[in-house]
mmCIF file of C-alpha atoms in Angstrom:
data_model
loop_
_atom_site.group_PDB
_atom_site.id
_atom_site.type_symbol
_atom_site.label_atom_id
_atom_site.label_comp_id
_atom_site.label_asym_id
_atom_site.label_seq_id
_atom_site.Cartn_x
_atom_site.Cartn_y
_atom_site.Cartn_z
ATOM 1 C CA ALA A 583 -50.980 2.146 -85.205
ATOM 2 C CA GLN A 584 -53.829 0.325 -83.581
ATOM 3 C CA SER A 585 -57.436 1.161 -84.351
ATOM 4 C CA VAL A 586 -60.943 -0.134 -83.879
ATOM 5 C CA THR A 587 -63.779 -0.039 -86.391
ATOM 6 C CA GLN A 588 -67.361 -0.618 -85.384
ATOM 7 C CA LEU A 589 -69.581 -1.304 -88.365
ATOM 8 C CA GLY A 590 -72.956 0.358 -88.000
ATOM 9 C CA SER A 591 -73.393 3.390 -85.819
ATOM 10 C CA HIS A 592 -77.014 2.391 -85.174
ATOM 11 C CA VAL A 593 -78.505 -1.075 -84.861
ATOM 12 C CA SER A 594 -82.165 -1.758 -84.247
ATOM 13 C CA VAL A 595 -83.599 -5.114 -83.196
ATOM 14 C CA SER A 596 -86.874 -6.451 -81.892
ATOM 15 C CA GLU A 597 -87.189 -7.653 -78.331
ATOM 16 C CA GLY A 598 -86.206 -11.326 -78.255
ATOM 17 C CA ALA A 599 -84.138 -11.123 -81.430
ATOM 18 C CA LEU A 600 -80.453 -11.835 -81.786
ATOM 19 C CA VAL A 601 -78.114 -8.930 -81.127
ATOM 20 C CA LEU A 602 -74.960 -8.702 -83.255
ATOM 21 C CA LEU A 603 -72.630 -5.731 -82.927
ATOM 22 C CA ARG A 604 -69.563 -5.772 -85.103
ATOM 23 C CA CYS A 605 -66.020 -4.816 -84.168
ATOM 24 C CA ASN A 606 -62.847 -5.120 -86.202
ATOM 25 C CA TYR A 607 -59.430 -4.130 -84.988
ATOM 26 C CA SER A 608 -56.101 -3.277 -86.487
ATOM 27 C CA SER A 609 -52.995 -4.038 -84.480
ATOM 28 C CA SER A 610 -49.394 -4.929 -85.183
ATOM 29 C CA VAL A 611 -49.063 -6.845 -81.918
ATOM 30 C CA PRO A 612 -51.441 -9.203 -80.095
ATOM 31 C CA PRO A 613 -54.297 -7.122 -78.801
ATOM 32 C CA TYR A 614 -56.451 -7.207 -75.744
ATOM 33 C CA LEU A 615 -60.055 -6.405 -76.587
ATOM 34 C CA PHE A 616 -62.897 -5.020 -74.529
ATOM 35 C CA TRP A 617 -66.582 -4.296 -74.917
ATOM 36 C CA TYR A 618 -68.092 -1.544 -72.802
ATOM 37 C CA VAL A 619 -71.713 -0.418 -72.528
ATOM 38 C CA GLN A 620 -72.860 3.124 -71.842
ATOM 39 C CA TYR A 621 -76.402 3.784 -70.692
ATOM 40 C CA PRO A 622 -77.800 7.314 -71.104
ATOM 41 C CA ASN A 623 -76.045 9.856 -68.904
ATOM 42 C CA GLN A 624 -73.879 7.163 -67.359
ATOM 43 C CA GLY A 625 -70.263 6.131 -67.460
ATOM 44 C CA LEU A 626 -68.907 3.118 -69.297
ATOM 45 C CA GLN A 627 -69.365 -0.322 -67.805
ATOM 46 C CA LEU A 628 -67.308 -3.340 -68.810
ATOM 47 C CA LEU A 629 -69.289 -6.116 -70.514
ATOM 48 C CA LEU A 630 -66.417 -8.485 -71.249
ATOM 49 C CA LYS A 631 -62.803 -8.655 -72.282
ATOM 50 C CA TYR A 632 -60.500 -10.881 -74.307
ATOM 51 C CA THR A 633 -57.075 -11.454 -72.821
ATOM 52 C CA SER A 634 -55.916 -14.467 -74.889
ATOM 53 C CA ALA A 635 -57.081 -17.132 -72.428
ATOM 54 C CA ALA A 636 -60.069 -18.223 -74.534
ATOM 55 C CA THR A 637 -61.378 -17.022 -77.872
ATOM 56 C CA LEU A 638 -65.023 -17.180 -76.821
ATOM 57 C CA VAL A 639 -65.606 -14.785 -73.976
ATOM 58 C CA LYS A 640 -68.748 -14.626 -71.889
ATOM 59 C CA GLY A 641 -69.729 -11.442 -70.159
ATOM 60 C CA ILE A 642 -72.507 -9.969 -68.090
ATOM 61 C CA ASN A 643 -76.194 -9.991 -69.060
ATOM 62 C CA ASP A 644 -75.739 -12.975 -71.437
ATOM 63 C CA PHE A 645 -73.470 -11.104 -73.809
ATOM 64 C CA GLU A 646 -70.579 -12.921 -75.403
ATOM 65 C CA ALA A 647 -67.913 -12.205 -77.992
ATOM 66 C CA GLU A 648 -65.606 -14.320 -80.085
ATOM 67 C CA PHE A 649 -62.060 -13.334 -80.943
ATOM 68 C CA LYS A 650 -61.194 -14.328 -84.514
ATOM 69 C CA LYS A 651 -57.603 -13.553 -85.339
ATOM 70 C CA SER A 652 -57.947 -14.505 -89.008
ATOM 71 C CA GLU A 653 -60.748 -11.980 -89.405
ATOM 72 C CA THR A 654 -59.333 -9.442 -86.922
ATOM 73 C CA SER A 655 -62.780 -9.336 -85.375
ATOM 74 C CA PHE A 656 -64.348 -9.342 -81.944
ATOM 75 C CA HIS A 657 -68.094 -9.203 -82.566
ATOM 76 C CA LEU A 658 -70.521 -8.942 -79.649
ATOM 77 C CA THR A 659 -73.636 -11.108 -79.553
ATOM 78 C CA LYS A 660 -76.620 -11.794 -77.335
ATOM 79 C CA PRO A 661 -79.151 -14.499 -78.183
ATOM 80 C CA SER A 662 -82.240 -12.575 -77.109
ATOM 81 C CA ALA A 663 -82.499 -8.807 -76.793
ATOM 82 C CA HIS A 664 -84.223 -7.149 -73.859
ATOM 83 C CA MET A 665 -85.585 -3.634 -73.783
ATOM 84 C CA SER A 666 -83.035 -2.868 -71.087
ATOM 85 C CA ASP A 667 -80.196 -3.576 -73.545
ATOM 86 C CA ALA A 668 -80.851 -0.301 -75.336
ATOM 87 C CA ALA A 669 -77.624 1.637 -74.906
ATOM 88 C CA GLU A 670 -74.417 2.554 -76.705
ATOM 89 C CA TYR A 671 -71.760 -0.106 -77.029
ATOM 90 C CA PHE A 672 -68.064 0.525 -77.449
ATOM 91 C CA CYS A 673 -65.354 -1.830 -78.589
ATOM 92 C CA ALA A 674 -61.828 -0.993 -77.414
ATOM 93 C CA VAL A 675 -58.310 -2.318 -77.808
ATOM 94 C CA SER A 676 -55.145 -2.124 -75.765
ATOM 95 C CA LEU A 677 -51.792 -3.535 -76.755
ATOM 96 C CA SER A 678 -49.786 -6.223 -75.022
ATOM 97 C CA GLY A 679 -46.479 -4.865 -73.873
ATOM 98 C CA GLY A 680 -47.935 -1.465 -73.219
ATOM 99 C CA TYR A 681 -50.080 -0.064 -70.477
ATOM 100 C CA ASN A 682 -53.870 -0.331 -70.449
ATOM 101 C CA LYS A 683 -54.488 2.629 -72.731
ATOM 102 C CA LEU A 684 -57.820 1.973 -74.376
ATOM 103 C CA ILE A 685 -58.383 2.922 -78.005
ATOM 104 C CA PHE A 686 -62.121 3.075 -78.573
ATOM 105 C CA GLY A 687 -64.264 2.547 -81.603
ATOM 106 C CA ALA A 688 -66.886 5.122 -82.507
ATOM 107 C CA GLY A 689 -69.640 3.210 -80.788
ATOM 108 C CA THR A 690 -72.860 1.503 -81.866
ATOM 109 C CA ARG A 691 -76.193 2.652 -80.531
ATOM 110 C CA LEU A 692 -78.534 -0.278 -80.003
ATOM 111 C CA ALA A 693 -82.281 0.281 -80.084
ATOM 112 C CA VAL A 694 -84.648 -2.485 -78.976
ATOM 113 C CA HIS A 695 -88.246 -2.389 -80.128
ATOM 114 C CA PRO A 696 -91.194 -4.222 -78.570
ATOM 115 C CA ASP B 707 -67.050 0.409 -53.109
ATOM 116 C CA ALA B 708 -68.459 3.689 -54.372
ATOM 117 C CA GLY B 709 -66.656 3.480 -57.680
ATOM 118 C CA VAL B 710 -64.945 6.383 -59.414
ATOM 119 C CA ILE B 711 -66.496 9.639 -58.282
ATOM 120 C CA GLN B 712 -66.504 12.720 -60.467
ATOM 121 C CA SER B 713 -67.693 16.202 -59.704
ATOM 122 C CA PRO B 714 -69.501 18.177 -60.791
ATOM 123 C CA ARG B 715 -71.829 16.084 -62.972
ATOM 124 C CA HIS B 716 -72.733 19.095 -65.032
ATOM 125 C CA GLU B 717 -70.908 22.360 -65.559
ATOM 126 C CA VAL B 718 -71.979 25.335 -67.621
ATOM 127 C CA THR B 719 -69.504 28.149 -67.953
ATOM 128 C CA GLU B 720 -68.843 31.143 -70.111
ATOM 129 C CA MET B 721 -66.076 31.260 -72.650
ATOM 130 C CA GLY B 722 -62.842 32.473 -71.117
ATOM 131 C CA GLN B 723 -63.586 31.191 -67.635
ATOM 132 C CA GLU B 724 -61.500 28.620 -65.785
ATOM 133 C CA VAL B 725 -63.058 25.202 -65.294
ATOM 134 C CA THR B 726 -61.886 22.523 -62.872
ATOM 135 C CA LEU B 727 -63.126 18.960 -63.026
ATOM 136 C CA ARG B 728 -62.508 16.623 -60.105
ATOM 137 C CA CYS B 729 -62.045 12.897 -59.734
ATOM 138 C CA LYS B 730 -61.695 10.458 -56.867
ATOM 139 C CA PRO B 731 -60.462 7.068 -58.115
ATOM 140 C CA ILE B 732 -61.299 3.720 -56.578
ATOM 141 C CA SER B 733 -59.265 3.144 -53.454
ATOM 142 C CA GLY B 734 -56.218 0.997 -54.131
ATOM 143 C CA HIS B 735 -56.110 1.711 -57.849
ATOM 144 C CA ASN B 736 -52.755 3.041 -58.997
ATOM 145 C CA SER B 737 -53.662 4.123 -62.522
ATOM 146 C CA LEU B 738 -55.881 7.033 -63.446
ATOM 147 C CA PHE B 739 -57.089 8.184 -66.832
ATOM 148 C CA TRP B 740 -58.913 11.238 -68.136
ATOM 149 C CA TYR B 741 -60.967 10.704 -71.303
ATOM 150 C CA ARG B 742 -63.030 13.125 -73.336
ATOM 151 C CA GLN B 743 -66.131 12.140 -75.306
ATOM 152 C CA THR B 744 -67.459 14.239 -78.174
ATOM 153 C CA MET B 745 -69.705 13.514 -81.106
ATOM 154 C CA MET B 746 -66.973 14.368 -83.577
ATOM 155 C CA ARG B 747 -64.010 12.569 -82.026
ATOM 156 C CA GLY B 748 -65.614 9.895 -79.869
ATOM 157 C CA LEU B 749 -63.754 8.768 -76.762
ATOM 158 C CA GLU B 750 -60.152 9.885 -76.606
ATOM 159 C CA LEU B 751 -57.538 9.593 -73.894
ATOM 160 C CA LEU B 752 -56.271 12.915 -72.609
ATOM 161 C CA ILE B 753 -53.795 11.887 -69.925
ATOM 162 C CA TYR B 754 -52.688 8.874 -67.915
ATOM 163 C CA PHE B 755 -51.231 8.829 -64.389
ATOM 164 C CA ASN B 756 -49.466 5.956 -62.696
ATOM 165 C CA ASN B 757 -48.787 6.217 -58.969
ATOM 166 C CA ASN B 758 -49.756 9.896 -59.149
ATOM 167 C CA VAL B 759 -47.170 10.654 -61.854
ATOM 168 C CA PRO B 760 -48.258 11.757 -65.347
ATOM 169 C CA ILE B 761 -46.936 9.138 -67.750
ATOM 170 C CA ASP B 762 -48.658 9.928 -71.031
ATOM 171 C CA ASP B 763 -50.118 13.360 -71.734
ATOM 172 C CA SER B 764 -49.904 13.145 -75.503
ATOM 173 C CA GLY B 765 -53.666 13.449 -75.772
ATOM 174 C CA MET B 766 -53.927 16.772 -73.994
ATOM 175 C CA PRO B 767 -55.169 19.055 -76.751
ATOM 176 C CA GLU B 768 -53.270 22.222 -75.914
ATOM 177 C CA ASP B 769 -51.708 24.263 -73.169
ATOM 178 C CA ARG B 770 -55.082 25.420 -71.955
ATOM 179 C CA PHE B 771 -55.535 21.954 -70.495
ATOM 180 C CA SER B 772 -53.682 20.786 -67.403
ATOM 181 C CA ALA B 773 -54.104 17.851 -65.058
ATOM 182 C CA LYS B 774 -52.768 17.096 -61.616
ATOM 183 C CA MET B 775 -52.832 14.223 -59.186
ATOM 184 C CA PRO B 776 -51.565 15.489 -55.846
ATOM 185 C CA ASN B 777 -52.288 12.208 -54.077
ATOM 186 C CA ALA B 778 -53.643 8.733 -54.731
ATOM 187 C CA SER B 779 -57.230 9.708 -54.032
ATOM 188 C CA PHE B 780 -57.674 12.898 -56.024
ATOM 189 C CA SER B 781 -57.101 14.286 -59.498
ATOM 190 C CA THR B 782 -58.128 17.449 -61.301
ATOM 191 C CA LEU B 783 -58.434 18.453 -64.924
ATOM 192 C CA LYS B 784 -58.332 22.184 -65.490
ATOM 193 C CA ILE B 785 -59.166 24.176 -68.585
ATOM 194 C CA GLN B 786 -58.092 27.784 -68.650
ATOM 195 C CA PRO B 787 -59.376 29.685 -70.507
ATOM 196 C CA SER B 788 -62.290 27.581 -71.641
ATOM 197 C CA GLU B 789 -63.640 27.719 -75.205
ATOM 198 C CA PRO B 790 -66.930 26.512 -76.730
ATOM 199 C CA ARG B 791 -65.104 23.691 -78.531
ATOM 200 C CA ASP B 792 -64.181 22.260 -75.134
ATOM 201 C CA SER B 793 -67.814 21.313 -74.615
ATOM 202 C CA ALA B 794 -67.840 17.547 -74.100
ATOM 203 C CA VAL B 795 -68.299 14.836 -71.510
ATOM 204 C CA TYR B 796 -65.130 14.253 -69.531
ATOM 205 C CA PHE B 797 -64.619 10.871 -67.931
ATOM 206 C CA CYS B 798 -62.216 9.843 -65.259
ATOM 207 C CA ALA B 799 -61.298 6.169 -64.985
ATOM 208 C CA SER B 800 -59.052 4.142 -62.730
ATOM 209 C CA SER B 801 -57.567 0.655 -62.772
ATOM 210 C CA PRO B 802 -55.780 -1.516 -60.211
ATOM 211 C CA THR B 803 -52.780 -2.222 -62.414
ATOM 212 C CA THR B 804 -51.088 -0.885 -65.508
ATOM 213 C CA THR B 805 -51.009 -4.121 -67.458
ATOM 214 C CA ALA B 806 -52.661 -3.942 -70.844
ATOM 215 C CA ASN B 807 -55.216 -6.665 -70.110
ATOM 216 C CA THR B 808 -56.697 -4.798 -67.156
ATOM 217 C CA GLU B 809 -59.961 -2.994 -67.608
ATOM 218 C CA ALA B 810 -60.562 0.577 -66.563
ATOM 219 C CA PHE B 811 -63.427 1.535 -64.255
ATOM 220 C CA PHE B 812 -65.200 4.691 -65.336
ATOM 221 C CA GLY B 813 -66.915 7.436 -63.414
ATOM 222 C CA GLN B 814 -70.248 8.861 -64.504
ATOM 223 C CA GLY B 815 -68.597 11.773 -66.243
ATOM 224 C CA THR B 816 -68.829 15.545 -66.157
ATOM 225 C CA ARG B 817 -70.833 17.165 -68.921
ATOM 226 C CA LEU B 818 -69.163 20.483 -69.691
ATOM 227 C CA THR B 819 -70.900 23.169 -71.691
ATOM 228 C CA VAL B 820 -68.985 26.309 -72.588
ATOM 229 C CA VAL B 821 -71.172 29.114 -73.910
#
């Protein structure tokens, strides 16, 4: 069965510092991978997705993620954190050959300090 | 486009009462999902509709939960009778296709509190 593991339920960085949020997946078939962001009291908004076209995926607000099959990872990065990046981030997987049922990780709450 | 619209945004009800959550998907989207978010279980899929037909309801926790999609622009999730453990944020999402590489667009959610 497919699953997603997000290492670190809370990550804290200083404004301007690198953001790295970790995501590892388990899947028996080629996966499609997504990163969503959830701001307080809001729904989930898509940041980026991997659909096998390119291993390095660029998303909104300067976020990017790299699909590494050998490491079964899809870590999310941003070169320089802004205060407005404080939110909860979810990694999710869906399986090729199936429908777009998203299996979510537990989420990582990002705090950004001045 | 207004996005996925859910109502109400907040609902407080007493144990044993019936609760109905409503969702209007994005126009033209043929897939609709209901998710539940709790601290203990995270985000979990409850039910999936394609072209108004329930395709996968394996995530519906028990018979107290039911969902309908009478037409392409409206869906409901009903809990009857409600219990305190049903307290959660319920999200509706829609997508334009069913293919696995298509993202889902989420509403702002309904925060349900059962006391």
